[in-house]
Amino acid sequence: MTSIDRIHRLAVIRGDGIGPEVIDAALAVLAAAESAFGFRTEITEIAAGAQHYLATGELWTPALQEQLRSHDAILFGAMGDPAVAPGILERGFILEMRRSFQQAVNLRPVKLYPGVVTPIAGLTPERCDLVIVRENTEGAYVGRGSTVHAGTPNAVAVQESVNTRMGVERVVEFAFRLAERRGGTLTLCHKKNILVEAGTLWQSTVDEVSARFPTVPVDYVHVDALCFYLPTTPERFNVVVTDNLFGDIITDLGAAIQGGLGVAASANVNLDGSGPSMFEAIHGSAPDIAGRGWANPVGAILSTAMCLAHLGEGDAARAIEAAAVHVLAQLPATAGPAMGFSTAQLGQKIAELVRSGASVAAIPGYSVMDDLAALR
Ligand code: NAI
Ligand code: MG
């Protein structure tokens, strides 16, 4: 492609707390990547989040949906404030965005980069290099259910999990394509011995799709067992596919193992081109440290790299990842004041490496940047 084709329209939602701080750092790195790799971005800043909601009463609106739809991708900081009751932004904005744009896959790399401090004693990067593929629009998160006799001793709350064959199949197929590319095993994580209805649908879908991917070995692990294996023998996994609720839980476990909230990145991928995909660090707005310049921006920076890979800028994505990993390895801690550098300084260091084209050591193991560039 000529550089004239390589203009990417990005919507940026900074949000609240440390969201704007880590996005600032990520945009500095993005600007460096543009000048080093010859593409351009056109950025639309979108006001949304707790502060915006408190000021305007607005959450997800049809007008915002239409505005965002005209973009190639969305970069998302974080939303949340103690002044807004839990659930309002999650259900009223984040889940609406994922559903409206059919961001069917939540992709979460669990890769321990060299030099990063992990709480698992003795764990090495070669042993921890997997991707979790979480179903992102269905399951227990559809918000279906009801309560009768609320507030009385006879209260009964029913919370439903909705699993459609179509919704499961598209995610499972993506996971198989990923496992095929990586030459690894696909592991289904569920609780099919107890959640029989949903579990049968997931397992039979995996069995059927498996026939189209004869070279991919298939495994199954109950979610509780996975919580034991993931910290103790992560090398057992390469691609894990799971439902929305289990995925929410095990990806946080994965983030802890790979060095914490400061470094973990994610993609919310639309698979059919009907809407933009969204990229975000997995941490929240961290009101306890907002405004201090202590937030680690690497999660947001790696999410930006994933965004670029998805947009076809694989070289820039890999360069950003390499620069971030190089800088990360020099930090005494991956979050907080003990990092020794401010959020902005870390962004600048990574941006400088990207801009200078300095060759930093290659990252060992699988590259989710290559995966995203290939599977888009
Ligand atoms: P959190 O992820 O914001 O913070 C948890 C802890 O990790 C805090 O002590 C925080 O200081 C620390 N931390 C998080 N990210 C960090 C970073 N990049 N560098 C250094 N330290 C970091 O989760 P919490 O406290 O449960 O939620 C705070 C708010 O964020 C709530 O309103 C919550 O609803 C919202 N939230 C929003 C998310 C999103 O926008 N996708 C995801 C998770 C929470
Ligand atoms: Mg979560």
JSON list of C-alpha atoms and ligand atoms in Angstrom, two decimals, residues 18 76 78-81 90 94 261-262 280 282-289 294-296 335-336, ligand 1:
[
{"chain": "A", "resi": 18, "resn": "ILE", "atom": "CA", "xyz": [-5.65, 7.26, 34.77]},
{"chain": "A", "resi": 76, "resn": "PHE", "atom": "CA", "xyz": [-10.13, 3.16, 25.00]},
{"chain": "A", "resi": 78, "resn": "ALA", "atom": "CA", "xyz": [-10.71, 3.46, 31.25]},
{"chain": "A", "resi": 79, "resn": "MET", "atom": "CA", "xyz": [-14.00, 4.47, 32.82]},
{"chain": "A", "resi": 80, "resn": "GLY", "atom": "CA", "xyz": [-15.11, 4.70, 36.40]},
{"chain": "A", "resi": 81, "resn": "ASP", "atom": "CA", "xyz": [-15.40, 7.01, 39.37]},
{"chain": "A", "resi": 90, "resn": "GLU", "atom": "CA", "xyz": [-20.09, -1.14, 32.60]},
{"chain": "A", "resi": 94, "resn": "ILE", "atom": "CA", "xyz": [-18.86, -0.75, 27.79]},
{"chain": "A", "resi": 261, "resn": "LEU", "atom": "CA", "xyz": [-2.52, -4.58, 35.55]},
{"chain": "A", "resi": 262, "resn": "GLY", "atom": "CA", "xyz": [0.17, -2.19, 34.35]},
{"chain": "A", "resi": 280, "resn": "GLU", "atom": "CA", "xyz": [-7.84, -1.18, 25.79]},
{"chain": "A", "resi": 282, "resn": "ILE", "atom": "CA", "xyz": [-7.33, -4.15, 31.05]},
{"chain": "A", "resi": 283, "resn": "HIS", "atom": "CA", "xyz": [-7.01, -1.97, 34.13]},
{"chain": "A", "resi": 284, "resn": "GLY", "atom": "CA", "xyz": [-9.69, 0.45, 35.29]},
{"chain": "A", "resi": 285, "resn": "SER", "atom": "CA", "xyz": [-9.52, 4.15, 36.06]},
{"chain": "A", "resi": 286, "resn": "ALA", "atom": "CA", "xyz": [-7.49, 3.58, 39.28]},
{"chain": "A", "resi": 287, "resn": "PRO", "atom": "CA", "xyz": [-8.87, 6.59, 41.18]},
{"chain": "A", "resi": 288, "resn": "ASP", "atom": "CA", "xyz": [-6.45, 5.82, 44.02]},
{"chain": "A", "resi": 289, "resn": "ILE", "atom": "CA", "xyz": [-3.47, 6.89, 41.91]},
{"chain": "A", "resi": 294, "resn": "TRP", "atom": "CA", "xyz": [2.36, 6.74, 38.62]},
{"chain": "A", "resi": 295, "resn": "ALA", "atom": "CA", "xyz": [0.24, 4.75, 36.22]},
{"chain": "A", "resi": 296, "resn": "ASN", "atom": "CA", "xyz": [2.13, 2.30, 34.06]},
{"chain": "A", "resi": 335, "resn": "ALA", "atom": "CA", "xyz": [3.42, -0.31, 38.59]},
{"chain": "A", "resi": 336, "resn": "GLY", "atom": "CA", "xyz": [3.34, 2.53, 41.09]},
{"chain": "B", "resi": 1, "resn": "NAI", "atom": "P1", "xyz": [-8.29, -0.66, 38.69]},
{"chain": "B", "resi": 1, "resn": "NAI", "atom": "O1", "xyz": [-7.76, -1.51, 37.61]},
{"chain": "B", "resi": 1, "resn": "NAI", "atom": "O2", "xyz": [-8.68, 0.72, 38.32]},
{"chain": "B", "resi": 1, "resn": "NAI", "atom": "O3", "xyz": [-7.22, -0.58, 39.89]},
{"chain": "B", "resi": 1, "resn": "NAI", "atom": "C1", "xyz": [-6.85, -1.70, 40.69]},
{"chain": "B", "resi": 1, "resn": "NAI", "atom": "C2", "xyz": [-5.52, -1.40, 41.40]},
{"chain": "B", "resi": 1, "resn": "NAI", "atom": "O4", "xyz": [-4.46, -1.49, 40.46]},
{"chain": "B", "resi": 1, "resn": "NAI", "atom": "C3", "xyz": [-5.46, -0.02, 41.99]},
{"chain": "B", "resi": 1, "resn": "NAI", "atom": "O5", "xyz": [-4.75, -0.06, 43.20]},
{"chain": "B", "resi": 1, "resn": "NAI", "atom": "C4", "xyz": [-4.71, 0.78, 40.96]},
{"chain": "B", "resi": 1, "resn": "NAI", "atom": "O6", "xyz": [-4.00, 1.86, 41.50]},
{"chain": "B", "resi": 1, "resn": "NAI", "atom": "C5", "xyz": [-3.79, -0.25, 40.36]},
{"chain": "B", "resi": 1, "resn": "NAI", "atom": "N1", "xyz": [-3.55, -0.01, 38.92]},
{"chain": "B", "resi": 1, "resn": "NAI", "atom": "C6", "xyz": [-4.42, -0.21, 37.90]},
{"chain": "B", "resi": 1, "resn": "NAI", "atom": "N2", "xyz": [-3.89, 0.12, 36.73]},
{"chain": "B", "resi": 1, "resn": "NAI", "atom": "C7", "xyz": [-2.63, 0.54, 36.99]},
{"chain": "B", "resi": 1, "resn": "NAI", "atom": "C8", "xyz": [-1.57, 1.02, 36.18]},
{"chain": "B", "resi": 1, "resn": "NAI", "atom": "N3", "xyz": [-1.68, 1.14, 34.84]},
{"chain": "B", "resi": 1, "resn": "NAI", "atom": "N4", "xyz": [-0.41, 1.38, 36.78]},
{"chain": "B", "resi": 1, "resn": "NAI", "atom": "C9", "xyz": [-0.28, 1.27, 38.11]},
{"chain": "B", "resi": 1, "resn": "NAI", "atom": "N5", "xyz": [-1.25, 0.81, 38.93]},
{"chain": "B", "resi": 1, "resn": "NAI", "atom": "C10", "xyz": [-2.42, 0.46, 38.39]},
{"chain": "B", "resi": 1, "resn": "NAI", "atom": "O7", "xyz": [-9.55, -1.41, 39.29]},
{"chain": "B", "resi": 1, "resn": "NAI", "atom": "P2", "xyz": [-10.58, -0.95, 40.43]},
{"chain": "B", "resi": 1, "resn": "NAI", "atom": "O8", "xyz": [-9.86, -0.17, 41.47]},
{"chain": "B", "resi": 1, "resn": "NAI", "atom": "O9", "xyz": [-11.31, -2.15, 40.82]},
{"chain": "B", "resi": 1, "resn": "NAI", "atom": "O10", "xyz": [-11.61, -0.01, 39.68]},
{"chain": "B", "resi": 1, "resn": "NAI", "atom": "C11", "xyz": [-11.51, 1.42, 39.64]},
{"chain": "B", "resi": 1, "resn": "NAI", "atom": "C12", "xyz": [-12.56, 1.95, 38.70]},
{"chain": "B", "resi": 1, "resn": "NAI", "atom": "O11", "xyz": [-12.29, 1.50, 37.37]},
{"chain": "B", "resi": 1, "resn": "NAI", "atom": "C13", "xyz": [-13.96, 1.47, 39.05]},
{"chain": "B", "resi": 1, "resn": "NAI", "atom": "O12", "xyz": [-14.84, 2.54, 38.83]},
{"chain": "B", "resi": 1, "resn": "NAI", "atom": "C14", "xyz": [-14.21, 0.36, 38.05]},
{"chain": "B", "resi": 1, "resn": "NAI", "atom": "O13", "xyz": [-15.57, 0.18, 37.76]},
{"chain": "B", "resi": 1, "resn": "NAI", "atom": "C15", "xyz": [-13.46, 0.85, 36.84]},
{"chain": "B", "resi": 1, "resn": "NAI", "atom": "N6", "xyz": [-13.00, -0.18, 35.91]},
{"chain": "B", "resi": 1, "resn": "NAI", "atom": "C16", "xyz": [-13.09, 0.14, 34.58]},
{"chain": "B", "resi": 1, "resn": "NAI", "atom": "C17", "xyz": [-12.63, -0.74, 33.63]},
{"chain": "B", "resi": 1, "resn": "NAI", "atom": "C18", "xyz": [-12.70, -0.30, 32.22]},
{"chain": "B", "resi": 1, "resn": "NAI", "atom": "O14", "xyz": [-12.84, 0.88, 31.93]},
{"chain": "B", "resi": 1, "resn": "NAI", "atom": "N7", "xyz": [-12.59, -1.21, 31.27]},
{"chain": "B", "resi": 1, "resn": "NAI", "atom": "C19", "xyz": [-12.06, -2.05, 33.99]},
{"chain": "B", "resi": 1, "resn": "NAI", "atom": "C20", "xyz": [-11.95, -2.24, 35.42]},
{"chain": "B", "resi": 1, "resn": "NAI", "atom": "C21", "xyz": [-12.43, -1.35, 36.34]}
]
